[in-house]
Amino acid sequence: MKNAIVSVINDLVTDQRVHKNCMALQKSGYTVLLVGRRQRKSPPMEERPYRTHRMKLLFEKGPLFYAEYNIRLFFFLLFHRADMLFSNDIDTVLPNWFVSRLKRCKMILDSHEYFTETPELVNRPRVQRVWKRIEEFAVPRLGRLITVNESIAELFRDKYGVQVAVVRNIPARRALPPAGDRAQLGLPTDKHLLVLQGSGINIQRGAEELVQAMALLDDCHLMIIGGGDVLPILKEMVQTLHIPDRVTFLPRMPYAQMMAHTQLAEVGFTLDKDTNLNYRFSLPNKLFDYIQAGVPIVASHLVEIEKIIRQYDLGLFIDEHTPECIARTVREALADEGRRRQWKENLKQAAAELCWENEEQNLLDFIQEK
């Protein structure tokens, strides 16, 4: 069989898109080795139907982290046999590109977001220029790539004249784990349960205003599941607002465990702000997780998210990012029992259609192209 090495800078445990890429490569006849990093607080790796390798790095953030990871990845790829290199995002593209040229093997780039326009880079123009140069060097030379929605695909096509396939990050249609027990999970049984989840709960994603809104929602409790750079700020806000009984912070966790929590919620949030191109055209994983879990959605007005919520009628939108508006929209979502029942029916239809079993063929076709 042919060998494929898949590389990603994220923690391997929680990145479901990378796992789906690996499974698609296996279906296409490749033996897969997934390479990523192991952080000090990484949960243990569950058994996978392919090999994995987690690099322990000296640095966990900042320029030294990126430099160390890319250098080590370059030598790892160089000294392991591969017929295909599969790079996830621009932050792994350089070692993959150079090794693919040295070994004359096939390479695929999967851009999970419009990386060079993330707020973490937009607010740091010098760092952004470095990543833009990497993108401008690599993407035209690849000639084709994968990304997560049509809006981002158009940006790449217009800027670089490359072929772009759209593979949305949609979870598989599978039997959900049983919903958790609130009492056993330490969650209140007498309040409306809300959820915000994600591996990138970062700045400008509406989480701060959502936590502030919880001070206005005394009959609600918010689960925040995942990780991100804004979490320390959120935890401090909870203490400052004196609402520790209204917000529970849960760490990154395996998908089945996360979905057992998410199914308990009556509302799920995706509140990214239109402050940069990456967020404007985002289509976050959590949107599809809420759909599969049957959870109505409160969202901000962003192009790709709004298309899906309006197409299937799955929830409501906030008009502005203020605690008062978020709280008002939550109350509206919880108030109408008939509308909530209709959303639940609509979510079943959306879950049946927006599933990986339908989406995967786009990826398989791309992998199998010569």
Short mmCIF file of C-alpha atoms in Angstrom, two decimals:
data_model
loop_
_atom_site.label_atom_id
_atom_site.label_comp_id
_atom_site.label_asym_id
_atom_site.label_seq_id
_atom_site.Cartn_x
_atom_site.Cartn_y
_atom_site.Cartn_z
CA MET A 1 0.00 0.00 0.00
CA LYS A 2 1.00 3.62 -0.49
CA ASN A 3 2.03 5.65 2.55
CA ALA A 4 0.53 9.01 3.51
CA ILE A 5 1.83 11.27 6.28
CA VAL A 6 -0.71 13.75 7.61
CA SER A 7 0.63 16.66 9.65
CA VAL A 8 -1.13 19.20 11.85
CA ILE A 9 0.07 21.67 14.46
CA ASN A 10 -2.95 21.12 16.72
CA ASP A 11 -3.36 18.52 19.41
CA LEU A 12 -4.33 15.27 17.70
CA VAL A 13 -6.97 14.29 20.26
CA THR A 14 -9.58 16.95 19.53
CA ASP A 15 -9.15 17.74 15.81
CA GLN A 16 -12.01 15.89 14.14
CA ARG A 17 -11.36 17.29 10.65
CA VAL A 18 -7.86 15.84 10.64
CA HIS A 19 -9.24 12.47 11.76
CA LYS A 20 -11.72 12.50 8.87
CA ASN A 21 -8.91 13.34 6.44
CA CYS A 22 -6.98 10.33 7.71
CA MET A 23 -9.96 8.02 7.29
CA ALA A 24 -10.56 9.28 3.74
CA LEU A 25 -6.92 8.60 2.88
CA GLN A 26 -7.33 5.06 4.19
CA LYS A 27 -10.39 4.60 1.99
CA SER A 28 -8.28 5.79 -0.94
CA GLY A 29 -5.73 3.03 -0.38
CA TYR A 30 -3.13 4.74 1.81
CA THR A 31 -1.48 3.58 5.01
CA VAL A 32 -1.71 6.65 7.23
CA LEU A 33 0.65 8.16 9.78
CA LEU A 34 -0.70 11.24 11.59
CA VAL A 35 1.88 13.62 13.06
CA GLY A 36 1.10 16.37 15.55
CA ARG A 37 2.21 17.64 18.92
CA ARG A 38 1.68 16.67 22.52
CA GLN A 39 1.16 19.53 24.94
CA ARG A 40 1.79 19.35 28.65
CA LYS A 41 -1.96 19.26 29.31
CA SER A 42 -2.93 17.06 26.37
CA PRO A 43 -5.42 14.30 27.19
CA PRO A 44 -4.38 10.75 26.38
CA MET A 45 -4.74 9.61 22.78
CA GLU A 46 -7.55 7.16 22.17
CA GLU A 47 -6.93 4.22 19.86
CA ARG A 48 -7.12 5.12 16.16
CA PRO A 49 -7.28 2.84 13.08
CA TYR A 50 -4.03 4.41 11.83
CA ARG A 51 -0.65 5.23 13.33
CA THR A 52 -0.02 8.47 15.22
CA HIS A 53 3.08 10.31 16.36
CA ARG A 54 2.93 13.16 18.88
CA MET A 55 6.01 15.36 19.17
CA LYS A 56 6.89 16.82 22.55
CA LEU A 57 8.20 20.34 22.02
CA LEU A 58 10.24 22.64 24.23
CA PHE A 59 7.99 25.59 23.37
CA GLU A 60 4.18 25.66 23.33
CA LYS A 61 3.49 29.10 21.84
CA GLY A 62 5.08 32.04 20.10
CA PRO A 63 7.62 32.21 17.25
CA LEU A 64 9.98 29.70 18.86
CA PHE A 65 7.16 27.16 19.01
CA TYR A 66 6.37 27.56 15.30
CA ALA A 67 10.03 27.43 14.36
CA GLU A 68 10.70 24.33 16.46
CA TYR A 69 7.64 22.52 15.17
CA ASN A 70 8.36 23.24 11.51
CA ILE A 71 12.04 22.27 11.76
CA ARG A 72 11.23 19.03 13.53
CA LEU A 73 8.41 18.28 11.12
CA PHE A 74 10.74 18.84 8.16
CA PHE A 75 13.23 16.25 9.39
CA PHE A 76 10.48 13.84 10.41
CA LEU A 77 8.97 13.96 6.92
CA LEU A 78 12.39 13.76 5.30
CA PHE A 79 13.32 10.52 7.05
CA HIS A 80 9.98 8.72 6.74
CA ARG A 81 8.78 7.15 3.51
CA ALA A 82 5.69 8.77 1.98
CA ASP A 83 3.85 8.69 -1.32
CA MET A 84 1.55 11.48 -0.16
CA LEU A 85 2.05 14.41 2.22
CA PHE A 86 -1.14 15.94 3.60
CA SER A 87 -0.64 19.35 5.21
CA ASN A 88 -3.30 20.84 7.45
CA ASP A 89 -3.23 24.65 7.33
CA ILE A 90 -0.58 27.16 6.33
CA ASP A 91 1.37 26.66 9.57
CA THR A 92 2.51 23.20 8.35
CA VAL A 93 2.81 23.91 4.63
CA LEU A 94 6.52 24.78 4.28
CA PRO A 95 8.09 21.52 5.54
CA ASN A 96 5.53 19.55 3.57
CA TRP A 97 6.19 21.51 0.38
CA PHE A 98 9.99 21.27 0.56
CA VAL A 99 9.96 17.55 1.38
CA SER A 100 7.39 16.84 -1.36
CA ARG A 101 9.78 18.45 -3.85
CA LEU A 102 12.80 16.59 -2.52
CA LYS A 103 10.97 13.25 -2.61
CA ARG A 104 8.90 14.06 -5.70
CA CYS A 105 5.74 12.90 -3.97
CA LYS A 106 2.19 14.19 -4.07
CA MET A 107 1.10 16.88 -1.60
CA ILE A 108 -2.30 18.22 -0.51
CA LEU A 109 -2.99 21.34 1.54
CA ASP A 110 -6.22 21.52 3.54
CA SER A 111 -6.80 25.10 4.69
CA HIS A 112 -9.15 24.88 7.69
CA GLU A 113 -9.61 28.66 7.74
CA TYR A 114 -8.33 31.80 6.05
CA PHE A 115 -5.27 31.61 8.26
CA THR A 116 -3.53 34.88 7.36
CA GLU A 117 -6.65 36.90 8.25
CA THR A 118 -7.26 35.51 11.73
CA PRO A 119 -7.53 38.19 14.45
CA GLU A 120 -4.42 36.82 16.15
CA LEU A 121 -2.49 37.88 13.01
CA VAL A 122 -4.52 40.91 11.89
CA ASN A 123 -3.67 42.58 15.19
CA ARG A 124 0.05 41.78 14.76
CA PRO A 125 0.96 43.10 11.30
CA ARG A 126 4.63 42.07 11.40
CA VAL A 127 3.74 38.47 12.20
CA GLN A 128 0.94 38.58 9.66
CA ARG A 129 3.39 39.64 6.93
CA VAL A 130 5.52 36.56 7.64
CA TRP A 131 2.58 34.19 7.27
CA LYS A 132 1.32 36.00 4.17
CA ARG A 133 4.71 35.52 2.52
CA ILE A 134 4.56 31.82 3.36
CA GLU A 135 1.07 31.61 1.87
CA GLU A 136 2.09 33.60 -1.22
CA PHE A 137 5.09 31.31 -1.70
CA ALA A 138 3.34 27.99 -1.22
CA VAL A 139 -0.22 28.25 -2.52
CA PRO A 140 0.53 29.21 -6.17
CA ARG A 141 3.14 26.45 -6.35
CA LEU A 142 0.64 23.86 -5.16
CA GLY A 143 -1.88 24.81 -7.84
CA ARG A 144 -4.80 23.31 -5.93
CA LEU A 145 -5.98 22.92 -2.37
CA ILE A 146 -8.95 22.12 -0.14
CA THR A 147 -10.80 24.51 2.13
CA VAL A 148 -13.89 24.57 4.32
CA ASN A 149 -16.44 26.69 2.47
CA GLU A 150 -17.18 28.43 -0.80
CA SER A 151 -16.48 31.95 0.47
CA ILE A 152 -12.90 31.12 1.47
CA ALA A 153 -12.48 29.07 -1.71
CA GLU A 154 -13.34 32.16 -3.77
CA LEU A 155 -10.73 34.21 -1.89
CA PHE A 156 -8.02 31.69 -2.81
CA ARG A 157 -9.21 31.43 -6.43
CA ASP A 158 -9.30 35.20 -6.90
CA LYS A 159 -5.94 35.83 -5.25
CA TYR A 160 -3.87 32.95 -6.62
CA GLY A 161 -5.77 31.52 -9.58
CA VAL A 162 -5.65 28.01 -8.08
CA GLN A 163 -8.16 25.17 -8.11
CA VAL A 164 -9.97 24.86 -4.78
CA ALA A 165 -12.24 22.05 -3.65
CA VAL A 166 -14.73 22.71 -0.85
CA VAL A 167 -14.98 20.07 1.87
CA ARG A 168 -17.07 21.35 4.77
CA ASN A 169 -16.13 20.21 8.25
CA ILE A 170 -19.28 18.23 8.93
CA PRO A 171 -19.48 15.44 11.52
CA ALA A 172 -20.45 11.93 10.62
CA ARG A 173 -24.09 10.87 10.87
CA ARG A 174 -23.74 8.29 13.56
CA ALA A 175 -25.46 7.13 16.69
CA LEU A 176 -24.89 9.79 19.30
CA PRO A 177 -23.67 8.75 22.73
CA PRO A 178 -26.34 8.88 25.41
CA ALA A 179 -26.86 12.36 26.76
CA GLY A 180 -25.09 12.83 30.06
CA ASP A 181 -26.82 13.04 33.39
CA ARG A 182 -26.85 16.63 34.66
CA ALA A 183 -26.51 15.74 38.30
CA GLN A 184 -23.64 13.31 37.68
CA LEU A 185 -21.87 15.93 35.56
CA GLY A 186 -22.24 18.58 38.25
CA LEU A 187 -24.67 20.67 36.22
CA PRO A 188 -27.80 22.28 37.66
CA THR A 189 -31.07 20.47 37.06
CA ASP A 190 -33.35 23.47 37.60
CA LYS A 191 -32.01 25.89 34.95
CA HIS A 192 -31.99 26.22 31.17
CA LEU A 193 -28.69 24.79 29.96
CA LEU A 194 -26.72 26.67 27.28
CA VAL A 195 -23.49 25.68 25.53
CA LEU A 196 -20.53 27.30 23.82
CA GLN A 197 -17.97 24.83 22.55
CA GLY A 198 -14.84 24.90 20.43
CA SER A 199 -11.11 24.27 20.37
CA GLY A 200 -10.50 27.94 19.51
CA ILE A 201 -12.51 30.05 21.97
CA ASN A 202 -10.45 33.12 21.18
CA ILE A 203 -10.76 36.88 21.03
CA GLN A 204 -13.46 38.48 18.89
CA ARG A 205 -15.66 35.39 18.97
CA GLY A 206 -18.34 36.83 21.24
CA ALA A 207 -17.48 34.77 24.31
CA GLU A 208 -16.83 37.80 26.53
CA GLU A 209 -20.24 39.32 25.80
CA LEU A 210 -21.88 35.93 26.26
CA VAL A 211 -20.42 35.57 29.75
CA GLN A 212 -21.55 39.12 30.56
CA ALA A 213 -25.04 38.19 29.33
CA MET A 214 -25.15 35.39 31.89
CA ALA A 215 -25.34 38.06 34.61
CA LEU A 216 -28.75 38.93 33.09
CA LEU A 217 -29.97 35.32 32.81
CA ASP A 218 -30.55 34.08 36.33
CA ASP A 219 -32.55 31.06 35.17
CA CYS A 220 -29.82 29.82 32.78
CA HIS A 221 -26.50 28.01 33.10
CA LEU A 222 -23.73 28.13 30.47
CA MET A 223 -21.29 25.31 29.68
CA ILE A 224 -18.09 26.48 27.99
CA ILE A 225 -16.39 23.39 26.54
CA GLY A 226 -12.95 23.51 24.96
CA GLY A 227 -9.90 25.73 24.91
CA GLY A 228 -8.67 29.06 23.61
CA ASP A 229 -6.73 32.17 24.47
CA VAL A 230 -9.71 34.07 25.91
CA LEU A 231 -10.54 31.49 28.60
CA PRO A 232 -8.46 33.13 31.38
CA ILE A 233 -10.30 36.39 30.69
CA LEU A 234 -13.67 34.63 30.81
CA LYS A 235 -12.85 32.94 34.10
CA GLU A 236 -11.85 36.27 35.63
CA MET A 237 -15.06 37.86 34.33
CA VAL A 238 -17.15 35.14 35.97
CA GLN A 239 -15.56 35.97 39.32
CA THR A 240 -15.84 39.73 38.83
CA LEU A 241 -19.54 39.44 37.90
CA HIS A 242 -20.16 37.07 40.86
CA ILE A 243 -21.76 34.40 38.63
CA PRO A 244 -19.70 31.23 39.26
CA ASP A 245 -23.02 29.40 39.75
CA ARG A 246 -24.08 30.29 36.18
CA VAL A 247 -21.03 29.24 34.16
CA THR A 248 -19.16 25.92 34.07
CA PHE A 249 -15.81 25.62 32.28
CA LEU A 250 -15.00 22.20 30.84
CA PRO A 251 -11.69 21.28 29.15
CA ARG A 252 -11.17 19.89 25.67
CA MET A 253 -12.49 16.35 25.65
CA PRO A 254 -12.97 13.46 23.20
CA TYR A 255 -15.79 14.01 20.72
CA ALA A 256 -18.23 11.48 22.16
CA GLN A 257 -17.83 12.92 25.65
CA MET A 258 -18.31 16.46 24.34
CA MET A 259 -21.47 15.50 22.48
CA ALA A 260 -22.87 13.81 25.59
CA HIS A 261 -22.65 17.24 27.24
CA THR A 262 -23.82 19.25 24.22
CA GLN A 263 -27.03 17.22 23.80
CA LEU A 264 -28.19 18.46 27.20
CA ALA A 265 -28.25 22.08 26.03
CA GLU A 266 -31.33 24.01 24.92
CA VAL A 267 -29.31 26.62 22.99
CA GLY A 268 -25.87 26.52 21.39
CA PHE A 269 -23.89 29.63 20.45
CA THR A 270 -21.70 30.64 17.52
CA LEU A 271 -21.04 34.36 17.94
CA ASP A 272 -17.95 35.20 15.88
CA LYS A 273 -17.60 38.88 15.02
CA ASP A 274 -17.23 40.30 11.51
CA THR A 275 -13.87 41.88 12.34
CA ASN A 276 -11.66 40.04 9.84
CA LEU A 277 -12.01 37.98 6.68
CA ASN A 278 -11.42 34.69 8.47
CA TYR A 279 -14.33 35.19 10.85
CA ARG A 280 -16.55 36.84 8.21
CA PHE A 281 -16.44 33.67 6.12
CA SER A 282 -16.09 31.14 8.92
CA LEU A 283 -18.13 27.95 9.08
CA PRO A 284 -17.18 26.57 12.51
CA ASN A 285 -17.27 22.94 13.52
CA LYS A 286 -19.52 23.71 16.45
CA LEU A 287 -22.38 24.74 14.13
CA PHE A 288 -22.55 21.20 12.74
CA ASP A 289 -22.01 19.66 16.18
CA TYR A 290 -25.05 21.56 17.48
CA ILE A 291 -27.04 20.36 14.46
CA GLN A 292 -26.09 16.72 15.03
CA ALA A 293 -26.88 17.08 18.75
CA GLY A 294 -30.30 18.59 17.98
CA VAL A 295 -29.55 21.90 19.72
CA PRO A 296 -31.17 25.13 18.41
CA ILE A 297 -28.66 27.86 17.63
CA VAL A 298 -28.17 31.52 18.47
CA ALA A 299 -25.69 33.02 16.00
CA SER A 300 -24.19 36.23 14.70
CA HIS A 301 -24.87 37.37 11.13
CA LEU A 302 -21.99 35.79 9.21
CA VAL A 303 -22.32 34.73 5.58
CA GLU A 304 -21.78 30.97 5.65
CA ILE A 305 -23.40 30.39 9.05
CA GLU A 306 -26.46 32.43 8.16
CA LYS A 307 -26.97 30.48 4.92
CA ILE A 308 -27.38 27.21 6.79
CA ILE A 309 -29.44 28.48 9.73
CA ARG A 310 -31.87 30.28 7.40
CA GLN A 311 -32.05 27.41 4.90
CA TYR A 312 -33.23 24.96 7.56
CA ASP A 313 -34.67 27.43 10.15
CA LEU A 314 -32.54 26.32 13.09
CA GLY A 315 -32.53 29.29 15.44
CA LEU A 316 -32.12 33.02 15.91
CA PHE A 317 -29.54 35.76 15.25
CA ILE A 318 -28.22 38.50 17.48
CA ASP A 319 -28.35 42.00 16.00
CA GLU A 320 -25.34 43.28 17.93
CA HIS A 321 -22.63 41.97 20.22
CA THR A 322 -23.87 43.34 23.53
CA PRO A 323 -24.75 41.38 26.68
CA GLU A 324 -28.26 42.86 26.59
CA CYS A 325 -28.90 41.76 23.00
CA ILE A 326 -27.55 38.26 23.62
CA ALA A 327 -29.65 37.86 26.77
CA ARG A 328 -32.75 39.14 24.97
CA THR A 329 -32.21 36.69 22.09
CA VAL A 330 -31.73 33.78 24.48
CA ARG A 331 -34.98 34.62 26.24
CA GLU A 332 -36.74 34.79 22.88
CA ALA A 333 -35.31 31.39 21.90
CA LEU A 334 -36.47 29.81 25.17
CA ALA A 335 -39.89 31.48 25.33
CA ASP A 336 -41.80 29.89 22.45
CA GLU A 337 -42.33 26.16 23.01
CA GLY A 338 -43.97 25.67 19.62
CA ARG A 339 -41.08 27.27 17.81
CA ARG A 340 -38.58 25.22 19.76
CA ARG A 341 -40.38 22.01 18.76
CA GLN A 342 -40.24 23.11 15.11
CA TRP A 343 -36.52 23.84 15.40
CA LYS A 344 -36.02 20.35 16.80
CA GLU A 345 -37.78 18.82 13.78
CA ASN A 346 -35.77 21.01 11.41
CA LEU A 347 -32.54 19.99 13.14
CA LYS A 348 -33.32 16.33 12.41
CA GLN A 349 -33.63 17.07 8.70
CA ALA A 350 -30.48 19.20 8.68
CA ALA A 351 -28.54 16.48 10.55
CA ALA A 352 -29.58 13.88 7.98
CA GLU A 353 -28.41 16.05 5.07
CA LEU A 354 -25.40 17.86 6.57
CA CYS A 355 -23.34 14.81 7.43
CA TRP A 356 -19.88 13.54 6.59
CA GLU A 357 -21.29 10.58 4.68
CA ASN A 358 -22.58 13.07 2.08
CA GLU A 359 -19.60 15.46 2.24
CA GLU A 360 -16.76 12.91 2.21
CA GLN A 361 -17.04 12.17 -1.50
CA ASN A 362 -15.69 15.64 -2.31
CA LEU A 363 -12.53 14.80 -0.37
CA LEU A 364 -12.19 11.31 -1.87
CA ASP A 365 -12.47 12.76 -5.37
CA PHE A 366 -9.75 15.30 -4.60
CA ILE A 367 -7.38 12.72 -3.12
CA GLN A 368 -7.81 10.40 -6.08
CA GLU A 369 -7.17 13.05 -8.73
CA LYS A 370 -3.86 12.56 -10.53
#
